[in-house]
XYZ file of C-alpha atoms in Angstrom:
591
model
C 39.047 52.656 -6.050
C 35.559 53.187 -7.974
C 36.965 56.739 -9.217
C 40.046 55.051 -10.627
C 37.988 52.449 -12.429
C 35.876 54.973 -14.322
C 38.930 56.672 -15.240
C 40.536 53.601 -16.704
C 37.183 52.758 -18.607
C 36.921 56.064 -20.093
C 40.419 55.474 -21.817
C 42.873 57.296 -19.750
C 46.298 55.732 -19.645
C 47.513 54.414 -16.262
C 50.617 56.345 -16.162
C 48.489 59.302 -16.320
C 46.503 58.374 -13.480
C 47.881 59.912 -10.285
C 48.913 57.541 -7.344
C 46.943 58.049 -4.200
C 49.437 57.278 -1.342
C 47.158 58.091 1.382
C 43.293 57.758 1.406
C 41.269 60.176 3.313
C 39.453 57.249 5.208
C 40.626 56.016 8.224
C 41.106 52.301 9.222
C 38.619 50.955 11.909
C 39.335 47.744 14.012
C 37.209 46.126 16.392
C 39.286 45.571 19.803
C 37.431 42.279 20.370
C 38.538 40.931 16.972
C 42.156 42.081 17.530
C 42.323 40.156 20.658
C 40.657 37.262 19.298
C 43.381 37.009 16.450
C 45.895 38.014 18.827
C 46.912 40.973 16.846
C 49.265 43.719 18.537
C 47.890 47.386 18.296
C 51.629 48.471 17.516
C 51.244 46.897 13.989
C 48.352 48.627 13.097
C 48.574 51.775 10.407
C 48.976 55.134 11.863
C 45.562 56.791 13.063
C 43.739 53.470 13.185
C 40.538 53.788 15.228
C 40.152 51.006 17.474
C 36.250 50.287 18.608
C 34.954 48.562 21.311
C 38.132 49.125 23.393
C 37.359 49.445 27.311
C 38.426 52.721 28.989
C 41.125 52.798 31.813
C 40.807 54.911 35.245
C 43.531 56.997 34.278
C 41.928 57.756 30.806
C 38.571 58.612 32.508
C 40.338 60.973 35.361
C 43.585 61.955 33.861
C 43.313 65.870 34.743
C 42.406 65.033 38.192
C 45.324 62.630 38.647
C 47.533 64.798 37.129
C 46.483 67.560 39.494
C 47.127 65.124 42.564
C 50.506 64.176 41.365
C 51.427 67.644 41.015
C 50.135 68.409 44.498
C 51.916 65.664 46.112
C 55.208 66.824 44.456
C 54.699 70.275 45.574
C 53.847 68.724 49.372
C 56.997 66.455 49.291
C 59.012 69.657 48.295
C 57.630 71.769 50.969
C 58.390 68.820 53.551
C 62.133 68.778 52.320
C 62.237 72.536 52.885
C 60.580 72.560 56.348
C 62.928 69.400 57.293
C 65.873 71.278 55.823
C 65.003 74.641 58.043
C 64.160 72.631 61.014
C 67.550 70.970 60.993
C 69.441 74.301 60.296
C 67.390 75.891 63.239
C 68.231 72.807 65.559
C 72.134 73.160 64.326
C 71.829 76.963 65.268
C 70.276 76.279 68.730
C 72.731 73.493 69.502
C 75.782 76.039 68.729
C 73.999 78.734 70.765
C 73.691 76.367 73.748
C 77.404 75.339 73.294
C 78.567 78.852 72.958
C 76.419 79.654 76.285
C 77.916 76.540 77.786
C 81.362 77.572 76.977
C 80.810 81.145 78.095
C 79.366 79.757 81.567
C 82.180 77.675 81.916
C 84.648 80.478 81.253
C 82.815 82.816 83.782
C 82.911 80.169 86.153
C 86.547 79.563 85.773
C 87.402 83.178 86.194
C 88.721 84.706 89.596
C 85.949 87.300 89.283
C 82.301 86.857 90.622
C 80.096 88.284 87.501
C 76.265 89.035 87.985
C 73.576 90.710 85.713
C 71.152 92.719 87.415
C 68.041 94.821 86.396
C 66.863 97.598 88.574
C 68.470 95.540 91.458
C 67.192 92.215 90.633
C 69.687 89.398 90.104
C 68.877 87.606 86.526
C 71.990 85.578 86.210
C 75.279 85.086 87.848
C 78.205 82.587 87.636
C 79.331 80.107 90.307
C 82.029 82.355 91.610
C 79.403 84.763 92.711
C 77.542 82.346 94.822
C 80.668 80.814 96.335
C 81.751 84.468 97.249
C 78.736 85.186 99.157
C 77.875 81.726 100.416
C 74.259 81.483 98.800
C 72.922 79.059 96.462
C 71.724 80.137 92.789
C 67.954 79.399 94.020
C 68.231 81.610 97.014
C 69.377 84.735 94.853
C 68.183 84.554 91.515
C 65.335 86.803 90.520
C 65.546 88.448 93.911
C 66.551 91.906 95.200
C 69.992 91.025 96.738
C 71.706 94.508 97.586
C 70.646 94.069 101.273
C 72.059 90.846 101.490
C 75.326 91.074 100.083
C 76.440 94.450 101.383
C 76.429 95.912 104.964
C 74.461 98.962 105.640
C 77.595 101.168 105.875
C 78.369 100.419 102.200
C 75.175 100.210 100.695
C 74.803 104.049 100.317
C 78.032 104.278 98.447
C 77.188 101.231 95.978
C 73.822 102.617 95.410
C 75.428 106.234 94.647
C 78.018 104.606 92.266
C 75.120 102.586 90.530
C 73.172 105.911 90.362
C 75.865 107.938 88.672
C 76.923 105.118 86.233
C 80.615 104.982 87.644
C 82.483 102.528 85.655
C 85.810 102.759 87.735
C 86.538 99.847 90.155
C 86.276 100.713 94.131
C 86.529 98.854 97.302
C 83.710 98.121 99.505
C 83.125 95.460 102.082
C 80.910 92.355 101.069
C 78.745 90.317 103.629
C 78.970 86.599 103.556
C 75.708 84.420 104.351
C 77.358 83.623 107.708
C 77.517 87.361 108.559
C 81.204 88.005 108.160
C 82.535 90.791 106.156
C 85.520 90.676 103.637
C 86.966 93.466 101.309
C 86.265 93.275 97.861
C 86.567 95.282 94.696
C 83.620 95.901 92.385
C 83.079 97.705 89.093
C 79.580 98.054 87.441
C 79.013 98.506 83.727
C 75.592 99.540 82.190
C 74.798 97.888 78.845
C 71.915 96.785 76.413
C 70.516 93.374 76.544
C 67.632 92.298 73.945
C 66.673 95.788 73.922
C 66.748 96.325 77.769
C 69.007 98.171 80.003
C 70.789 95.925 82.344
C 73.951 96.301 84.628
C 76.733 93.875 84.744
C 78.826 93.676 87.888
C 82.404 91.993 88.360
C 83.482 91.629 91.922
C 86.777 90.327 93.313
C 87.618 89.186 96.752
C 90.416 91.126 98.259
C 91.077 89.026 101.293
C 94.231 87.444 100.087
C 95.641 90.761 98.473
C 94.942 92.658 101.644
C 96.737 89.757 103.501
C 99.825 90.406 101.178
C 99.895 93.990 101.681
C 99.988 93.617 105.464
C 102.706 91.293 105.033
C 104.468 93.605 102.855
C 103.740 96.375 105.204
C 105.195 94.325 108.120
C 108.402 93.599 105.743
C 108.905 97.413 105.384
C 108.469 98.045 109.056
C 111.144 95.351 109.897
C 113.444 97.021 107.122
C 113.141 100.313 108.942
C 114.079 98.919 112.080
C 116.971 97.415 110.609
C 118.047 100.587 109.031
C 117.481 102.371 112.285
C 119.567 99.832 114.083
C 122.490 100.035 111.673
C 122.509 103.691 112.223
C 122.669 103.634 115.945
C 124.014 100.376 116.714
C 127.789 101.066 116.349
C 127.756 104.294 118.441
C 125.348 102.910 121.094
C 127.396 99.898 121.746
C 130.761 102.118 121.987
C 129.057 103.914 124.804
C 127.740 100.762 126.097
C 131.181 99.289 126.103
C 132.497 102.350 127.939
C 129.780 101.841 130.622
C 130.309 98.194 131.067
C 134.202 98.369 130.814
C 134.752 101.073 133.236
C 132.106 99.299 135.621
C 134.274 95.982 135.692
C 137.298 98.102 136.100
C 135.856 99.479 139.091
C 134.674 96.428 140.465
C 138.269 95.320 140.810
C 138.947 97.954 143.274
C 135.933 97.714 145.534
C 135.835 95.471 148.784
C 133.699 92.348 148.291
C 130.128 92.463 149.467
C 130.131 96.097 149.937
C 127.335 98.464 149.131
C 129.355 100.225 146.451
C 129.893 96.646 144.914
C 126.105 95.575 144.946
C 125.300 99.049 143.375
C 127.859 98.778 140.511
C 126.516 95.101 139.829
C 123.181 96.392 139.296
C 124.845 99.100 136.820
C 126.304 95.888 135.055
C 122.977 94.047 135.129
C 121.236 97.270 133.655
C 124.101 97.391 131.082
C 123.700 93.704 130.176
C 120.084 94.115 129.541
C 120.745 97.008 127.342
C 123.086 94.951 125.312
C 120.663 92.411 124.927
C 118.138 95.127 123.801
C 120.676 96.084 121.239
C 121.114 92.626 119.842
C 117.406 92.285 119.562
C 117.313 95.288 117.250
C 120.313 93.991 115.534
C 118.258 90.826 114.701
C 116.583 93.034 112.132
C 119.423 94.470 110.856
C 121.404 91.405 110.312
C 118.585 89.467 109.063
C 120.291 86.061 107.743
C 123.893 86.905 108.407
C 124.249 84.882 111.382
C 126.156 81.792 110.992
C 123.377 79.057 111.716
C 124.643 75.591 113.166
C 122.809 72.260 114.121
C 120.904 73.069 117.414
C 119.213 70.489 119.791
C 116.367 72.319 120.790
C 115.526 69.924 123.563
C 118.571 71.141 125.684
C 117.862 74.540 124.965
C 114.445 74.112 126.383
C 115.661 72.590 129.313
C 118.105 75.354 130.183
C 115.782 77.961 129.529
C 113.015 76.420 131.827
C 115.513 76.266 134.579
C 115.939 80.101 134.504
C 112.133 80.646 133.850
C 111.364 78.690 137.005
C 113.122 81.241 139.187
C 111.888 84.134 137.710
C 108.108 83.112 137.154
C 105.812 83.382 140.410
C 104.991 80.380 141.897
C 101.468 80.491 141.334
C 102.164 79.706 137.489
C 102.637 75.871 137.067
C 105.147 74.743 134.348
C 104.008 71.779 132.475
C 106.752 70.322 130.096
C 106.607 67.708 127.485
C 109.744 66.858 125.502
C 109.446 63.983 123.016
C 112.113 64.692 120.359
C 115.652 65.324 120.469
C 115.951 66.473 116.705
C 118.139 69.075 115.343
C 117.367 72.292 113.416
C 119.431 74.758 111.924
C 119.872 77.837 114.110
C 121.545 79.880 116.602
C 121.335 78.383 120.154
C 121.346 81.789 121.745
C 118.268 82.893 119.507
C 116.345 79.693 120.293
C 117.157 80.226 123.738
C 115.632 83.760 123.271
C 112.687 82.449 121.545
C 111.845 80.303 124.646
C 112.587 83.213 127.151
C 110.522 85.837 125.356
C 107.380 83.448 124.661
C 107.285 82.102 128.210
C 107.989 85.555 129.747
C 104.807 86.937 127.767
C 102.833 83.956 128.978
C 103.932 84.882 132.592
C 102.755 88.328 132.180
C 99.267 87.123 130.844
C 98.795 85.316 134.113
C 99.179 87.786 136.744
C 96.918 85.855 139.070
C 98.676 82.301 138.444
C 97.926 79.478 135.635
C 99.285 76.968 133.616
C 102.244 77.455 131.137
C 102.555 74.244 129.004
C 105.946 73.730 126.748
C 105.724 70.881 124.314
C 108.330 69.694 121.993
C 107.252 67.145 119.076
C 108.432 66.189 115.784
C 105.694 66.529 112.911
C 105.193 66.716 109.330
C 103.392 69.698 107.696
C 99.825 68.658 106.901
C 97.608 69.863 104.013
C 95.998 72.764 106.113
C 99.192 74.265 107.023
C 100.599 73.919 103.522
C 97.630 75.734 102.204
C 97.764 78.261 104.748
C 101.559 78.730 104.444
C 102.690 78.052 100.921
C 106.512 78.737 102.027
C 106.108 75.305 104.037
C 107.328 72.170 102.477
C 106.041 68.661 103.129
C 108.910 67.686 105.399
C 109.799 67.027 108.975
C 109.462 69.625 111.336
C 110.152 70.331 114.960
C 106.980 71.728 116.423
C 107.482 73.882 119.689
C 104.195 74.761 121.512
C 103.906 77.446 124.374
C 100.453 77.503 125.733
C 98.986 79.482 128.741
C 95.760 79.916 130.377
C 95.921 83.634 130.467
C 94.030 86.488 129.376
C 94.309 85.743 125.561
C 94.648 88.353 122.808
C 91.949 90.544 121.560
C 90.916 89.979 117.753
C 91.579 93.482 116.737
C 95.554 93.222 117.724
C 96.215 89.705 116.595
C 97.497 90.952 113.346
C 99.728 93.545 115.201
C 101.402 91.450 117.814
C 104.540 90.907 115.833
C 104.933 94.669 114.739
C 108.118 96.071 116.300
C 107.475 98.086 119.429
C 103.780 97.103 119.557
C 103.043 96.296 123.083
C 99.611 96.738 125.062
C 101.553 96.902 128.343
C 102.947 99.980 129.883
C 106.570 101.317 129.027
C 107.917 100.217 132.290
C 106.751 96.601 131.359
C 107.943 95.939 128.017
C 109.599 97.320 124.975
C 107.091 95.733 122.233
C 110.138 93.819 120.655
C 109.884 90.451 122.221
C 107.507 88.817 119.645
C 109.099 90.973 116.956
C 112.393 89.282 117.528
C 110.997 85.859 117.934
C 109.065 86.339 114.451
C 112.525 87.634 112.868
C 114.446 84.628 114.491
C 111.893 81.874 113.132
C 111.827 83.632 109.906
C 115.736 83.356 109.752
C 115.542 79.650 110.526
C 113.036 78.808 107.670
C 110.484 78.436 110.030
C 106.895 79.410 110.744
C 105.207 80.781 113.975
C 101.326 80.531 114.312
C 99.055 81.942 116.772
C 95.642 80.744 118.362
C 94.050 82.947 120.782
C 90.674 83.952 122.465
C 90.250 86.677 124.798
C 89.904 85.243 128.452
C 90.755 81.869 126.905
C 94.574 81.918 126.906
C 97.053 81.765 123.858
C 99.006 79.006 121.937
C 101.947 79.780 119.911
C 103.134 76.965 117.545
C 106.844 77.243 115.823
C 107.692 75.071 113.166
C 111.296 74.486 112.427
C 112.634 72.376 109.757
C 114.488 69.299 111.114
C 117.823 68.367 109.739
C 119.877 65.159 109.948
C 122.964 65.734 111.892
C 125.151 64.170 114.485
C 124.706 65.577 118.159
C 127.928 67.048 119.302
C 128.869 67.755 122.761
C 130.437 71.139 123.750
C 132.289 72.020 126.872
C 131.856 74.980 128.640
C 134.744 77.565 128.860
C 136.010 77.631 132.234
C 139.385 78.107 133.920
C 141.839 80.989 134.648
C 142.398 83.649 132.310
C 145.605 83.444 130.326
C 148.541 85.511 131.232
C 151.337 86.810 128.801
C 153.788 89.209 127.941
C 153.161 89.471 124.206
C 152.931 92.847 122.556
C 149.247 94.058 121.569
C 148.492 96.860 119.018
C 145.123 98.190 119.971
C 143.223 100.561 117.717
C 139.961 102.121 118.528
C 138.729 105.775 117.799
C 137.041 105.751 121.359
C 139.720 106.920 123.656
C 137.740 105.414 126.726
C 137.759 101.906 125.010
C 141.579 101.976 124.502
C 142.041 103.114 127.980
C 139.738 99.953 129.283
C 141.467 97.478 126.961
C 145.165 98.654 127.973
C 144.133 98.318 131.686
C 142.752 94.870 131.646
C 145.237 93.542 129.429
C 148.061 95.090 131.136
C 146.906 93.578 134.483
C 147.237 90.009 132.733
C 150.876 90.993 131.758
C 150.476 92.006 128.239
C 152.272 95.144 126.553
C 149.569 97.111 124.897
C 150.225 100.085 122.472
C 146.924 101.906 122.197
C 145.985 104.191 119.317
C 142.660 106.255 118.530
C 144.197 107.060 114.858
C 144.377 104.218 112.482
C 146.675 106.289 110.451
C 148.936 106.399 113.429
C 148.798 102.788 113.952
C 149.662 101.905 110.683
C 152.782 103.986 110.518
C 153.678 102.545 114.058
C 153.185 98.980 112.552
C 154.920 99.863 109.409
C 158.087 101.259 111.325
C 158.366 98.244 113.636
C 156.228 95.349 112.123
C 158.230 92.557 114.095
C 157.645 94.100 117.393
C 154.017 93.152 117.736
C 152.262 89.714 118.314
C 148.674 90.760 117.875
C 146.529 93.528 116.291
C 143.212 94.319 117.766
C 141.171 96.946 115.480
C 138.011 98.589 115.566
C 135.731 98.474 112.429
C 134.050 101.945 112.126
C 136.954 104.679 112.144
C 137.450 107.956 110.406
C 139.993 108.092 107.538
C 140.483 104.449 107.539
C 138.259 101.619 108.418
C 139.240 98.405 110.347
C 139.096 96.398 107.376
C 141.070 98.514 105.250
C 143.691 98.956 107.896
C 143.891 95.000 108.164
C 144.708 94.602 104.622
C 147.383 97.081 104.909
C 148.944 95.663 107.938
C 148.814 91.948 106.473
C 150.338 93.330 103.288
C 153.386 94.383 105.530
C 153.467 91.256 107.493
C 151.004 88.507 106.447
C 151.264 86.195 109.561
C 150.183 88.685 112.017
C 146.980 87.691 113.775
C 144.231 90.364 113.758
C 141.076 90.673 115.816
C 138.207 93.119 114.247
C 135.797 94.459 116.572
C 132.659 96.228 115.475
C 129.361 97.615 117.018
C 127.429 96.991 113.855
C 128.673 97.618 110.085
C 127.018 96.441 106.893
C 130.380 96.639 105.257
C 131.827 93.562 106.963
C 130.759 90.469 108.069
C 132.644 87.571 109.828
C 132.880 85.739 106.472
C 134.263 88.775 104.705
C 136.727 89.287 107.466
C 138.033 85.709 107.141
C 138.363 86.326 103.521
C 140.756 89.473 104.396
C 142.667 87.132 106.608
C 141.430 88.459 110.123
C 141.714 85.575 112.649
C 138.590 86.523 114.741
C 135.442 88.593 114.339
C 133.748 90.306 117.373
C 130.585 92.177 117.983
C 130.540 95.179 120.690
C 130.097 95.538 123.528
C 132.548 92.957 124.260
C 132.998 92.093 127.916
C 136.531 92.059 129.283
C 136.653 88.292 130.084
C 135.420 87.439 126.194
C 138.304 89.896 125.063
C 141.198 88.230 127.174
C 140.330 84.520 126.557
C 140.110 85.472 122.652
C 143.474 87.109 122.821
C 145.055 84.011 124.779
C 143.341 81.526 122.221
C 144.830 83.441 119.200
C 148.082 83.884 120.748
C 148.210 80.172 121.734
C 147.532 79.059 118.281
C 150.040 81.488 116.612
């Protein structure tokens, strides 16, 4: 300001004096005076200097505080990163745990026993593995197990397969903890795990498959027997018919109670046993072709036991307990055969005497039977039990006792068909047969047959004199001997018989004089024209003519098919003469 005053005094005009907008000096205020006059620092000019103002902690330690703040920020950032990584790792570990759990559940739910080994040491296995061999996890994990789960005779094979890295499946015997052996399939594969060579083995119990294969083999055997029976039955029954027929004819001319008559009766007995044997064989061939009917088994049991008491030694005590009169669907003759075969076998198993028990009760299949025999249903069954105190059955042949022609007796004592026939009949009745036996402790056969609800009918036995008549019968069979036998028997009863061994000649005879005949009896299997075709042609000529069709065995014809053709009666050879003559009489009476 003093400088400006000097310029004015020296005569310098005011407009020429430069304006100073900003001085070079700074304004200075005392902090205490500002507070005293309650002046706000924000109203002071810029670059004002305030003196005597107290200093803050931040102003004194600003660099240090800034470093601390930056360090805390970095620490918090590091903690966030660590928490994120830890969370991510925990999620990965949880996913791995769930994956392992799913894999373990999948492995445990499978059919195969899976195990992981290293140098013969068991590292890990699923639950199926421990169930298969009967051990707990603690008993086998991290232990050498080869000697435990394989018998000595199979151990060398397993070790050789492992040594050669053979990855193909093969069969060996496994050993359960209780010492029992069972068939199993095993395959081993080498693999790397965490940088180490390990082996993973997959094993499968073959017990059920072997049982199914055995059943299939049994079925094929029965089918083979059926094919064999079908091939020989017709010719054999024709031969047997001739033997029985001529024997019956000869008996008519022999004095009663003569030695010749006794000898010939023994021939007839032998022929009837042969006929029974053929019928047993045909049981396999016919399978389910028999016409089943309601059968009261209790009556059949009582009848069979009367016959057995006379044939079994007095040293064998028969105990009977019948507590059911229920009906089953079957064939009375075959049910009778079941009882006779089982009881006869039981008697032979007790040469020095014993107890034969026959029990008949009604029961319902329990869970044990249903699990063992899936073909059974949870319904009512008639249980027939035949038990003896004989020698029992050795374990090694139990699975073969139902095989056709299998027997432990001499050829003179049995054919080996008894139990096979029983098995076939029970199967045909939709039933089940079981065996419980120990060597020297007897045997027990249990047969379960489904019960049906049906009214019990009484049947009167056929009796009375044979019918006599004068009707004209056309008889056709390609065996001349059978024609001769039939002519002789029927003519003795007054019938007129025209016999032919050629179906073609018989057809021409009938075509020439169809009204001359009252009845036609024809064989089934004949050259040039079979009996069913002959019957069709005869019925085409005269539809009201009654026809009897006879056969030793034929897969081409059955009783049902014969009735569809129009044939009145279907007879199985060999036919005894009383059956033939009574059948002839019944048909002619109903014509």
